[in-house]
Amino acid sequence: MQEVGNVWVLRAEQTKKKTSHMRGFIDCHCHISAGDFDKVRTKLNDCFITQAGLLALLAVAEHAGEFTKIIELSQRFPGFIFPCLGVHPVQDDSPEQQRSASLQDLDAALPVIEKYKDRLVGVGEVGLDFTPRFVSGESDKESQKLVLIRQAQVAKELDLPLNVHSRSAGRPTIHLLKEQGVDKALLHAFDGKPSVAMEGVKAGYFFSIPPSIIRSEQKQKLVKQLPLENICLETDSPALGPEKQVRNEPRNICVSAEYISKVKGVSLETVMEVTTQNALRLFPKLKSAIRP
């Protein structure tokens, strides 16, 4: 499982052959609107569906500036790309300047979320990021919390799940979600301790696992403890791929699934079926396009 790069394209083809009678995978957290994909997006069917058996991609946003692009992609690929709109806890003022999100960032996003609320399958990417280079003090943390609280309220008002980012903030993120009465949440690429993740499991939350699991001891330990019934799949494309500094793609979803099958000692078919059912439970709007 340590080989990377072009090998995974072959592995995706092999997985397709082995699992062609199955339903397929759901990528629960993907940045398909990223500029990294601008030149290959016309090949979505060949690169992302045929080769990997993907049923759906959940396209998440980080800021209001990409909302329209995500909606347009969901219209261009109906029944395959599903939109999640939200404000990420870290915002870019420039490629070199990043800062904690503020309520002003959210003010620009909320009217667009309201406009497209009937098309959304979730609110995201939202959350907390207490990485030191993004947080200069408690005021930044409080600002992020206020943004997350408001988006949790919006999600409850719209009866939508949250697609959640938590970096260096696993415990405060889960605690805040519980305090706000959130009962439907996906914690993507969770970087906290398994014991903290289990608090989320008790609250009914799901955890999505990216292909970077093959090079992350933390995520390997996480998957060992998480019940399969609380695990979903993601790629976080173009980040968190099987190989560092190489663009990740949705077809690498099979890397996550294969590693989970080895860790859990169950078949790849079981991982596919259970994680797909988990995604359909958490994101019920997918059911209209994806038949059991």
PDB file of C-alpha atoms in Angstrom:
ATOM      1  CA  MET A   1       0.000   0.000   0.000  1.00  0.00           C
ATOM      2  CA  GLN A   2       2.990   2.337  -0.005  1.00  0.00           C
ATOM      3  CA  GLU A   3       3.322   2.736  -3.760  1.00  0.00           C
ATOM      4  CA  VAL A   4       1.993   5.969  -5.150  1.00  0.00           C
ATOM      5  CA  GLY A   5       1.737   8.038  -8.313  1.00  0.00           C
ATOM      6  CA  ASN A   6       0.741   6.272 -11.521  1.00  0.00           C
ATOM      7  CA  VAL A   7       0.343   2.976  -9.682  1.00  0.00           C
ATOM      8  CA  TRP A   8      -2.884   4.254  -8.201  1.00  0.00           C
ATOM      9  CA  VAL A   9      -4.384   4.801 -11.646  1.00  0.00           C
ATOM     10  CA  LEU A  10      -3.841   1.112 -12.303  1.00  0.00           C
ATOM     11  CA  ARG A  11      -5.187   0.239  -8.873  1.00  0.00           C
ATOM     12  CA  ALA A  12      -8.304   2.247  -9.629  1.00  0.00           C
ATOM     13  CA  GLU A  13      -8.836   0.236 -12.813  1.00  0.00           C
ATOM     14  CA  GLN A  14      -8.316  -3.014 -10.930  1.00  0.00           C
ATOM     15  CA  THR A  15     -10.742  -1.902  -8.231  1.00  0.00           C
ATOM     16  CA  LYS A  16     -13.304  -1.088 -10.878  1.00  0.00           C
ATOM     17  CA  LYS A  17     -13.020  -4.605 -12.326  1.00  0.00           C
ATOM     18  CA  LYS A  18     -13.235  -6.249  -8.912  1.00  0.00           C
ATOM     19  CA  THR A  19     -16.228  -4.150  -7.826  1.00  0.00           C
ATOM     20  CA  SER A  20     -18.103  -3.555 -11.080  1.00  0.00           C
ATOM     21  CA  HIS A  21     -21.202  -5.298  -9.639  1.00  0.00           C
ATOM     22  CA  MET A  22     -21.276  -2.936  -6.674  1.00  0.00           C
ATOM     23  CA  ARG A  23     -22.841   0.485  -6.449  1.00  0.00           C
ATOM     24  CA  GLY A  24     -19.728   2.597  -6.096  1.00  0.00           C
ATOM     25  CA  PHE A  25     -18.037   5.200  -3.918  1.00  0.00           C
ATOM     26  CA  ILE A  26     -19.121   8.637  -2.705  1.00  0.00           C
ATOM     27  CA  ASP A  27     -16.455  11.334  -2.269  1.00  0.00           C
ATOM     28  CA  CYS A  28     -17.915  13.270   0.664  1.00  0.00           C
ATOM     29  CA  HIS A  29     -15.428  16.159   0.614  1.00  0.00           C
ATOM     30  CA  CYS A  30     -13.772  17.435  -2.536  1.00  0.00           C
ATOM     31  CA  HIS A  31     -12.587  20.794  -3.887  1.00  0.00           C
ATOM     32  CA  ILE A  32     -13.484  20.113  -7.508  1.00  0.00           C
ATOM     33  CA  SER A  33     -13.857  23.869  -8.093  1.00  0.00           C
ATOM     34  CA  ALA A  34     -10.141  24.414  -7.390  1.00  0.00           C
ATOM     35  CA  GLY A  35      -8.036  25.935 -10.132  1.00  0.00           C
ATOM     36  CA  ASP A  36      -5.937  22.757 -10.159  1.00  0.00           C
ATOM     37  CA  PHE A  37      -8.798  21.065 -12.032  1.00  0.00           C
ATOM     38  CA  ASP A  38      -9.625  23.794 -14.549  1.00  0.00           C
ATOM     39  CA  LYS A  39      -7.856  22.026 -17.424  1.00  0.00           C
ATOM     40  CA  VAL A  40      -9.157  18.532 -16.715  1.00  0.00           C
ATOM     41  CA  ARG A  41     -12.721  19.186 -15.638  1.00  0.00           C
ATOM     42  CA  THR A  42     -14.063  18.359 -19.102  1.00  0.00           C
ATOM     43  CA  LYS A  43     -12.742  14.822 -18.601  1.00  0.00           C
ATOM     44  CA  LEU A  44     -14.683  14.211 -15.410  1.00  0.00           C
ATOM     45  CA  ASN A  45     -16.503  11.160 -16.763  1.00  0.00           C
ATOM     46  CA  ASP A  46     -13.343   9.406 -17.964  1.00  0.00           C
ATOM     47  CA  CYS A  47     -10.987  10.337 -15.139  1.00  0.00           C
ATOM     48  CA  PHE A  48     -13.253  10.337 -12.135  1.00  0.00           C
ATOM     49  CA  ILE A  49     -16.194   8.016 -12.799  1.00  0.00           C
ATOM     50  CA  THR A  50     -15.160   5.286 -15.195  1.00  0.00           C
ATOM     51  CA  GLN A  51     -11.802   4.634 -13.576  1.00  0.00           C
ATOM     52  CA  ALA A  52     -12.901   4.696  -9.962  1.00  0.00           C
ATOM     53  CA  GLY A  53     -16.559   3.728  -9.822  1.00  0.00           C
ATOM     54  CA  LEU A  54     -17.578   7.036  -8.271  1.00  0.00           C
ATOM     55  CA  LEU A  55     -21.251   7.678  -7.731  1.00  0.00           C
ATOM     56  CA  ALA A  56     -21.013  11.253  -6.503  1.00  0.00           C
ATOM     57  CA  LEU A  57     -18.746  14.092  -5.462  1.00  0.00           C
ATOM     58  CA  LEU A  58     -19.664  16.561  -2.727  1.00  0.00           C
ATOM     59  CA  ALA A  59     -18.091  19.830  -3.800  1.00  0.00           C
ATOM     60  CA  VAL A  60     -17.264  21.981  -0.775  1.00  0.00           C
ATOM     61  CA  ALA A  61     -16.510  25.700  -0.733  1.00  0.00           C
ATOM     62  CA  GLU A  62     -14.088  27.768   1.330  1.00  0.00           C
ATOM     63  CA  HIS A  63     -15.329  31.297   0.601  1.00  0.00           C
ATOM     64  CA  ALA A  64     -18.185  33.126  -1.098  1.00  0.00           C
ATOM     65  CA  GLY A  65     -16.083  33.815  -4.190  1.00  0.00           C
ATOM     66  CA  GLU A  66     -16.333  30.211  -5.356  1.00  0.00           C
ATOM     67  CA  PHE A  67     -20.005  29.599  -4.591  1.00  0.00           C
ATOM     68  CA  THR A  68     -21.235  30.371  -8.112  1.00  0.00           C
ATOM     69  CA  LYS A  69     -18.608  28.116  -9.676  1.00  0.00           C
ATOM     70  CA  ILE A  70     -19.675  25.198  -7.495  1.00  0.00           C
ATOM     71  CA  ILE A  71     -23.341  25.733  -8.304  1.00  0.00           C
ATOM     72  CA  GLU A  72     -22.527  25.873 -12.022  1.00  0.00           C
ATOM     73  CA  LEU A  73     -20.564  22.624 -11.769  1.00  0.00           C
ATOM     74  CA  SER A  74     -23.477  20.934 -10.001  1.00  0.00           C
ATOM     75  CA  GLN A  75     -25.737  22.077 -12.859  1.00  0.00           C
ATOM     76  CA  ARG A  76     -23.260  20.922 -15.488  1.00  0.00           C
ATOM     77  CA  PHE A  77     -22.925  17.482 -13.877  1.00  0.00           C
ATOM     78  CA  PRO A  78     -26.377  16.902 -12.339  1.00  0.00           C
ATOM     79  CA  GLY A  79     -26.690  13.825 -10.200  1.00  0.00           C
ATOM     80  CA  PHE A  80     -22.927  13.577  -9.851  1.00  0.00           C
ATOM     81  CA  ILE A  81     -21.577  16.838  -8.373  1.00  0.00           C
ATOM     82  CA  PHE A  82     -23.521  18.001  -5.328  1.00  0.00           C
ATOM     83  CA  PRO A  83     -22.887  21.436  -3.742  1.00  0.00           C
ATOM     84  CA  CYS A  84     -21.988  22.312  -0.162  1.00  0.00           C
ATOM     85  CA  LEU A  85     -21.544  26.036   0.469  1.00  0.00           C
ATOM     86  CA  GLY A  86     -19.886  27.510   3.534  1.00  0.00           C
ATOM     87  CA  VAL A  87     -17.110  29.723   4.914  1.00  0.00           C
ATOM     88  CA  HIS A  88     -13.855  28.017   5.895  1.00  0.00           C
ATOM     89  CA  PRO A  89     -12.259  29.082   9.219  1.00  0.00           C
ATOM     90  CA  VAL A  90      -9.141  30.328   7.379  1.00  0.00           C
ATOM     91  CA  GLN A  91      -9.501  32.974   4.679  1.00  0.00           C
ATOM     92  CA  ASP A  92      -6.991  34.247   2.116  1.00  0.00           C
ATOM     93  CA  ASP A  93      -6.348  37.971   1.844  1.00  0.00           C
ATOM     94  CA  SER A  94      -3.661  37.087  -0.715  1.00  0.00           C
ATOM     95  CA  PRO A  95      -1.675  33.947  -1.628  1.00  0.00           C
ATOM     96  CA  GLU A  96       0.829  34.923   1.068  1.00  0.00           C
ATOM     97  CA  GLN A  97      -1.582  36.308   3.667  1.00  0.00           C
ATOM     98  CA  GLN A  98      -4.059  34.072   5.504  1.00  0.00           C
ATOM     99  CA  ARG A  99      -6.193  34.908   8.522  1.00  0.00           C
ATOM    100  CA  SER A 100      -9.050  33.657  10.655  1.00  0.00           C
ATOM    101  CA  ALA A 101     -12.543  34.029   9.217  1.00  0.00           C
ATOM    102  CA  SER A 102     -14.741  36.853  10.456  1.00  0.00           C
ATOM    103  CA  LEU A 103     -18.458  37.570  10.524  1.00  0.00           C
ATOM    104  CA  GLN A 104     -17.863  39.984   7.652  1.00  0.00           C
ATOM    105  CA  ASP A 105     -16.762  37.038   5.502  1.00  0.00           C
ATOM    106  CA  LEU A 106     -19.966  35.281   6.437  1.00  0.00           C
ATOM    107  CA  ASP A 107     -22.080  38.320   5.592  1.00  0.00           C
ATOM    108  CA  ALA A 108     -20.980  38.005   1.967  1.00  0.00           C
ATOM    109  CA  ALA A 109     -21.801  34.293   1.922  1.00  0.00           C
ATOM    110  CA  LEU A 110     -25.206  34.080   3.580  1.00  0.00           C
ATOM    111  CA  PRO A 111     -27.275  35.688   0.788  1.00  0.00           C
ATOM    112  CA  VAL A 112     -25.843  33.217  -1.735  1.00  0.00           C
ATOM    113  CA  ILE A 113     -26.496  30.272   0.584  1.00  0.00           C
ATOM    114  CA  GLU A 114     -30.062  31.501   0.951  1.00  0.00           C
ATOM    115  CA  LYS A 115     -30.414  31.836  -2.836  1.00  0.00           C
ATOM    116  CA  TYR A 116     -29.324  28.265  -3.522  1.00  0.00           C
ATOM    117  CA  LYS A 117     -30.546  26.606  -0.310  1.00  0.00           C
ATOM    118  CA  ASP A 118     -32.823  24.155  -2.137  1.00  0.00           C
ATOM    119  CA  ARG A 119     -29.924  22.808  -4.182  1.00  0.00           C
ATOM    120  CA  LEU A 120     -27.501  22.312  -1.303  1.00  0.00           C
ATOM    121  CA  VAL A 121     -26.812  18.901   0.232  1.00  0.00           C
ATOM    122  CA  GLY A 122     -24.806  20.388   3.093  1.00  0.00           C
ATOM    123  CA  VAL A 123     -23.226  23.497   4.585  1.00  0.00           C
ATOM    124  CA  GLY A 124     -19.448  23.485   4.301  1.00  0.00           C
ATOM    125  CA  GLU A 125     -16.607  23.653   4.516  1.00  0.00           C
ATOM    126  CA  VAL A 126     -16.969  25.129   7.986  1.00  0.00           C
ATOM    127  CA  GLY A 127     -15.141  24.602  11.260  1.00  0.00           C
ATOM    128  CA  LEU A 128     -12.212  25.642  13.427  1.00  0.00           C
ATOM    129  CA  ASP A 129      -8.501  25.866  12.602  1.00  0.00           C
ATOM    130  CA  PHE A 130      -6.229  26.733  15.496  1.00  0.00           C
ATOM    131  CA  THR A 131      -2.970  26.192  13.611  1.00  0.00           C
ATOM    132  CA  PRO A 132      -0.581  28.761  15.169  1.00  0.00           C
ATOM    133  CA  ARG A 133       0.274  30.494  11.890  1.00  0.00           C
ATOM    134  CA  PHE A 134      -3.417  31.328  11.378  1.00  0.00           C
ATOM    135  CA  VAL A 135      -4.280  32.238  14.962  1.00  0.00           C
ATOM    136  CA  SER A 136      -2.528  35.132  16.718  1.00  0.00           C
ATOM    137  CA  GLY A 137      -4.554  34.962  19.916  1.00  0.00           C
ATOM    138  CA  GLU A 138      -7.847  34.197  21.609  1.00  0.00           C
ATOM    139  CA  SER A 139      -9.656  36.856  19.585  1.00  0.00           C
ATOM    140  CA  ASP A 140      -8.978  34.891  16.376  1.00  0.00           C
ATOM    141  CA  LYS A 141     -10.293  31.719  17.976  1.00  0.00           C
ATOM    142  CA  GLU A 142     -13.425  33.517  19.149  1.00  0.00           C
ATOM    143  CA  SER A 143     -13.958  34.951  15.678  1.00  0.00           C
ATOM    144  CA  GLN A 144     -13.794  31.475  14.157  1.00  0.00           C
ATOM    145  CA  LYS A 145     -16.193  30.140  16.766  1.00  0.00           C
ATOM    146  CA  LEU A 146     -18.740  32.870  16.030  1.00  0.00           C
ATOM    147  CA  VAL A 147     -18.578  32.073  12.307  1.00  0.00           C
ATOM    148  CA  LEU A 148     -19.036  28.361  12.994  1.00  0.00           C
ATOM    149  CA  ILE A 149     -21.908  28.949  15.424  1.00  0.00           C
ATOM    150  CA  ARG A 150     -23.790  31.050  12.885  1.00  0.00           C
ATOM    151  CA  GLN A 151     -23.294  28.464  10.152  1.00  0.00           C
ATOM    152  CA  ALA A 152     -24.415  25.699  12.488  1.00  0.00           C
ATOM    153  CA  GLN A 153     -27.590  27.701  13.041  1.00  0.00           C
ATOM    154  CA  VAL A 154     -28.063  28.106   9.294  1.00  0.00           C
ATOM    155  CA  ALA A 155     -27.602  24.380   8.758  1.00  0.00           C
ATOM    156  CA  LYS A 156     -30.233  23.597  11.388  1.00  0.00           C
ATOM    157  CA  GLU A 157     -32.630  26.125   9.861  1.00  0.00           C
ATOM    158  CA  LEU A 158     -32.190  24.499   6.440  1.00  0.00           C
ATOM    159  CA  ASP A 159     -32.153  20.960   7.890  1.00  0.00           C
ATOM    160  CA  LEU A 160     -28.761  20.295   6.305  1.00  0.00           C
ATOM    161  CA  PRO A 161     -25.668  18.513   7.650  1.00  0.00           C
ATOM    162  CA  LEU A 162     -22.393  20.320   8.293  1.00  0.00           C
ATOM    163  CA  ASN A 163     -19.215  19.414   6.366  1.00  0.00           C
ATOM    164  CA  VAL A 164     -16.607  20.240   9.003  1.00  0.00           C
ATOM    165  CA  HIS A 165     -12.929  21.183   9.014  1.00  0.00           C
ATOM    166  CA  SER A 166     -11.032  20.858  12.303  1.00  0.00           C
ATOM    167  CA  ARG A 167      -7.265  21.313  12.348  1.00  0.00           C
ATOM    168  CA  SER A 168      -5.425  21.502  15.662  1.00  0.00           C
ATOM    169  CA  ALA A 169      -8.908  21.980  17.101  1.00  0.00           C
ATOM    170  CA  GLY A 170     -10.548  18.569  17.274  1.00  0.00           C
ATOM    171  CA  ARG A 171     -11.876  18.718  20.810  1.00  0.00           C
ATOM    172  CA  PRO A 172     -13.132  22.351  20.703  1.00  0.00           C
ATOM    173  CA  THR A 173     -14.828  21.672  17.357  1.00  0.00           C
ATOM    174  CA  ILE A 174     -16.706  18.628  18.598  1.00  0.00           C
ATOM    175  CA  HIS A 175     -17.621  20.369  21.854  1.00  0.00           C
ATOM    176  CA  LEU A 176     -18.944  23.421  20.011  1.00  0.00           C
ATOM    177  CA  LEU A 177     -21.016  21.285  17.626  1.00  0.00           C
ATOM    178  CA  LYS A 178     -22.540  19.445  20.579  1.00  0.00           C
ATOM    179  CA  GLU A 179     -23.211  22.699  22.445  1.00  0.00           C
ATOM    180  CA  GLN A 180     -25.034  24.037  19.380  1.00  0.00           C
ATOM    181  CA  GLY A 181     -27.206  20.940  19.173  1.00  0.00           C
ATOM    182  CA  VAL A 182     -25.754  19.802  15.856  1.00  0.00           C
ATOM    183  CA  ASP A 183     -26.741  16.192  15.231  1.00  0.00           C
ATOM    184  CA  LYS A 184     -25.678  15.847  11.583  1.00  0.00           C
ATOM    185  CA  ALA A 185     -21.997  16.442  10.887  1.00  0.00           C
ATOM    186  CA  LEU A 186     -19.122  15.061   8.852  1.00  0.00           C
ATOM    187  CA  LEU A 187     -15.694  15.709  10.337  1.00  0.00           C
ATOM    188  CA  HIS A 188     -13.351  15.563   7.381  1.00  0.00           C
ATOM    189  CA  ALA A 189      -9.701  14.490   7.626  1.00  0.00           C
ATOM    190  CA  PHE A 190      -9.886  14.675  11.416  1.00  0.00           C
ATOM    191  CA  ASP A 191      -6.394  15.233  12.874  1.00  0.00           C
ATOM    192  CA  GLY A 192      -7.197  14.736  16.552  1.00  0.00           C
ATOM    193  CA  LYS A 193      -6.742  11.797  18.883  1.00  0.00           C
ATOM    194  CA  PRO A 194      -8.949   8.711  18.477  1.00  0.00           C
ATOM    195  CA  SER A 195     -10.281   9.266  22.016  1.00  0.00           C
ATOM    196  CA  VAL A 196     -11.502  12.719  20.979  1.00  0.00           C
ATOM    197  CA  ALA A 197     -13.037  11.334  17.794  1.00  0.00           C
ATOM    198  CA  MET A 198     -14.981   8.836  19.870  1.00  0.00           C
ATOM    199  CA  GLU A 199     -16.724  11.775  21.543  1.00  0.00           C
ATOM    200  CA  GLY A 200     -17.981  12.656  18.073  1.00  0.00           C
ATOM    201  CA  VAL A 201     -19.044   9.067  17.453  1.00  0.00           C
ATOM    202  CA  LYS A 202     -21.139   9.187  20.638  1.00  0.00           C
ATOM    203  CA  ALA A 203     -22.797  12.336  19.273  1.00  0.00           C
ATOM    204  CA  GLY A 204     -23.632  10.502  16.030  1.00  0.00           C
ATOM    205  CA  TYR A 205     -21.081  12.256  13.838  1.00  0.00           C
ATOM    206  CA  PHE A 206     -19.307  10.749  10.843  1.00  0.00           C
ATOM    207  CA  PHE A 207     -15.615  10.927   9.930  1.00  0.00           C
ATOM    208  CA  SER A 208     -14.360  10.919   6.336  1.00  0.00           C
ATOM    209  CA  ILE A 209     -10.974   9.433   5.514  1.00  0.00           C
ATOM    210  CA  PRO A 210      -8.717  10.781   2.714  1.00  0.00           C
ATOM    211  CA  PRO A 211      -6.122   8.871   0.629  1.00  0.00           C
ATOM    212  CA  SER A 212      -3.330  10.407   2.721  1.00  0.00           C
ATOM    213  CA  ILE A 213      -4.116   7.689   5.253  1.00  0.00           C
ATOM    214  CA  ILE A 214      -1.429   5.554   3.607  1.00  0.00           C
ATOM    215  CA  ARG A 215       1.211   8.017   4.846  1.00  0.00           C
ATOM    216  CA  SER A 216      -0.452   9.217   8.068  1.00  0.00           C
ATOM    217  CA  GLU A 217       0.089   7.229  11.252  1.00  0.00           C
ATOM    218  CA  GLN A 218      -2.466   9.451  12.997  1.00  0.00           C
ATOM    219  CA  LYS A 219      -5.228   8.579  10.510  1.00  0.00           C
ATOM    220  CA  GLN A 220      -4.289   4.910  10.596  1.00  0.00           C
ATOM    221  CA  LYS A 221      -4.740   4.912  14.380  1.00  0.00           C
ATOM    222  CA  LEU A 222      -7.990   6.824  13.960  1.00  0.00           C
ATOM    223  CA  VAL A 223      -9.479   4.281  11.568  1.00  0.00           C
ATOM    224  CA  LYS A 224      -8.525   1.396  13.860  1.00  0.00           C
ATOM    225  CA  GLN A 225     -10.774   2.808  16.579  1.00  0.00           C
ATOM    226  CA  LEU A 226     -13.607   4.360  14.577  1.00  0.00           C
ATOM    227  CA  PRO A 227     -16.585   2.056  13.947  1.00  0.00           C
ATOM    228  CA  LEU A 228     -17.055   1.420  10.235  1.00  0.00           C
ATOM    229  CA  GLU A 229     -20.633   2.618  10.714  1.00  0.00           C
ATOM    230  CA  ASN A 230     -19.251   6.122  11.380  1.00  0.00           C
ATOM    231  CA  ILE A 231     -16.775   6.245   8.491  1.00  0.00           C
ATOM    232  CA  CYS A 232     -17.234   7.921   5.112  1.00  0.00           C
ATOM    233  CA  LEU A 233     -14.776   8.366   2.252  1.00  0.00           C
ATOM    234  CA  GLU A 234     -13.286  11.574   0.909  1.00  0.00           C
ATOM    235  CA  THR A 235     -10.358  12.745  -1.174  1.00  0.00           C
ATOM    236  CA  ASP A 236     -10.146  16.449  -0.245  1.00  0.00           C
ATOM    237  CA  SER A 237      -8.840  16.821  -3.791  1.00  0.00           C
ATOM    238  CA  PRO A 238      -6.548  18.421  -4.788  1.00  0.00           C
ATOM    239  CA  ALA A 239      -5.003  18.040  -1.279  1.00  0.00           C
ATOM    240  CA  LEU A 240      -4.348  15.012   0.967  1.00  0.00           C
ATOM    241  CA  GLY A 241      -3.442  12.566  -1.782  1.00  0.00           C
ATOM    242  CA  PRO A 242      -1.461   9.350  -1.453  1.00  0.00           C
ATOM    243  CA  GLU A 243       1.703  11.209  -2.438  1.00  0.00           C
ATOM    244  CA  LYS A 244       2.814  14.540  -0.972  1.00  0.00           C
ATOM    245  CA  GLN A 245       3.038  17.534  -3.306  1.00  0.00           C
ATOM    246  CA  VAL A 246       1.159  15.667  -6.064  1.00  0.00           C
ATOM    247  CA  ARG A 247      -2.341  16.779  -7.070  1.00  0.00           C
ATOM    248  CA  ASN A 248      -4.910  14.474  -5.518  1.00  0.00           C
ATOM    249  CA  GLU A 249      -7.903  13.427  -7.629  1.00  0.00           C
ATOM    250  CA  PRO A 250     -11.328  11.961  -6.831  1.00  0.00           C
ATOM    251  CA  ARG A 251     -10.365   8.669  -8.470  1.00  0.00           C
ATOM    252  CA  ASN A 252      -7.981   8.113  -5.534  1.00  0.00           C
ATOM    253  CA  ILE A 253     -11.039   7.379  -3.395  1.00  0.00           C
ATOM    254  CA  CYS A 254     -10.203   3.694  -3.839  1.00  0.00           C
ATOM    255  CA  VAL A 255      -6.928   4.249  -1.943  1.00  0.00           C
ATOM    256  CA  SER A 256      -8.877   5.224   1.170  1.00  0.00           C
ATOM    257  CA  ALA A 257     -11.295   2.324   0.757  1.00  0.00           C
ATOM    258  CA  GLU A 258      -8.591  -0.289   0.255  1.00  0.00           C
ATOM    259  CA  TYR A 259      -6.599   0.853   3.280  1.00  0.00           C
ATOM    260  CA  ILE A 260      -9.701   0.874   5.473  1.00  0.00           C
ATOM    261  CA  SER A 261     -10.537  -2.666   4.328  1.00  0.00           C
ATOM    262  CA  LYS A 262      -7.072  -3.833   5.409  1.00  0.00           C
ATOM    263  CA  VAL A 263      -7.190  -2.046   8.772  1.00  0.00           C
ATOM    264  CA  LYS A 264     -10.688  -3.311   9.551  1.00  0.00           C
ATOM    265  CA  GLY A 265     -10.131  -6.789   8.151  1.00  0.00           C
ATOM    266  CA  VAL A 266     -13.214  -6.639   5.958  1.00  0.00           C
ATOM    267  CA  SER A 267     -13.708  -6.865   2.217  1.00  0.00           C
ATOM    268  CA  LEU A 268     -13.461  -3.894  -0.102  1.00  0.00           C
ATOM    269  CA  GLU A 269     -17.080  -4.587  -1.034  1.00  0.00           C
ATOM    270  CA  THR A 270     -18.111  -4.184   2.610  1.00  0.00           C
ATOM    271  CA  VAL A 271     -16.238  -0.870   2.924  1.00  0.00           C
ATOM    272  CA  MET A 272     -17.893   0.385  -0.255  1.00  0.00           C
ATOM    273  CA  GLU A 273     -21.382  -0.632   0.801  1.00  0.00           C
ATOM    274  CA  VAL A 274     -21.161   0.618   4.387  1.00  0.00           C
ATOM    275  CA  THR A 275     -19.487   3.964   3.610  1.00  0.00           C
ATOM    276  CA  THR A 276     -21.956   4.602   0.787  1.00  0.00           C
ATOM    277  CA  GLN A 277     -24.900   3.882   3.085  1.00  0.00           C
ATOM    278  CA  ASN A 278     -23.331   6.151   5.726  1.00  0.00           C
ATOM    279  CA  ALA A 279     -23.059   8.976   3.182  1.00  0.00           C
ATOM    280  CA  LEU A 280     -26.667   8.504   2.108  1.00  0.00           C
ATOM    281  CA  ARG A 281     -27.807   8.621   5.741  1.00  0.00           C
ATOM    282  CA  LEU A 282     -25.857  11.781   6.468  1.00  0.00           C
ATOM    283  CA  PHE A 283     -26.672  13.502   3.158  1.00  0.00           C
ATOM    284  CA  PRO A 284     -30.217  12.317   2.396  1.00  0.00           C
ATOM    285  CA  LYS A 285     -30.591  14.624  -0.613  1.00  0.00           C
ATOM    286  CA  LEU A 286     -28.205  12.298  -2.451  1.00  0.00           C
ATOM    287  CA  LYS A 287     -30.844   9.583  -2.419  1.00  0.00           C
ATOM    288  CA  SER A 288     -32.876  11.280  -5.153  1.00  0.00           C
ATOM    289  CA  ALA A 289     -29.993  10.803  -7.581  1.00  0.00           C
ATOM    290  CA  ILE A 290     -28.367   7.655  -6.194  1.00  0.00           C
ATOM    291  CA  ARG A 291     -30.466   4.555  -5.959  1.00  0.00           C
ATOM    292  CA  PRO A 292     -29.667   1.956  -3.289  1.00  0.00           C
TER     293      PRO A 292
END
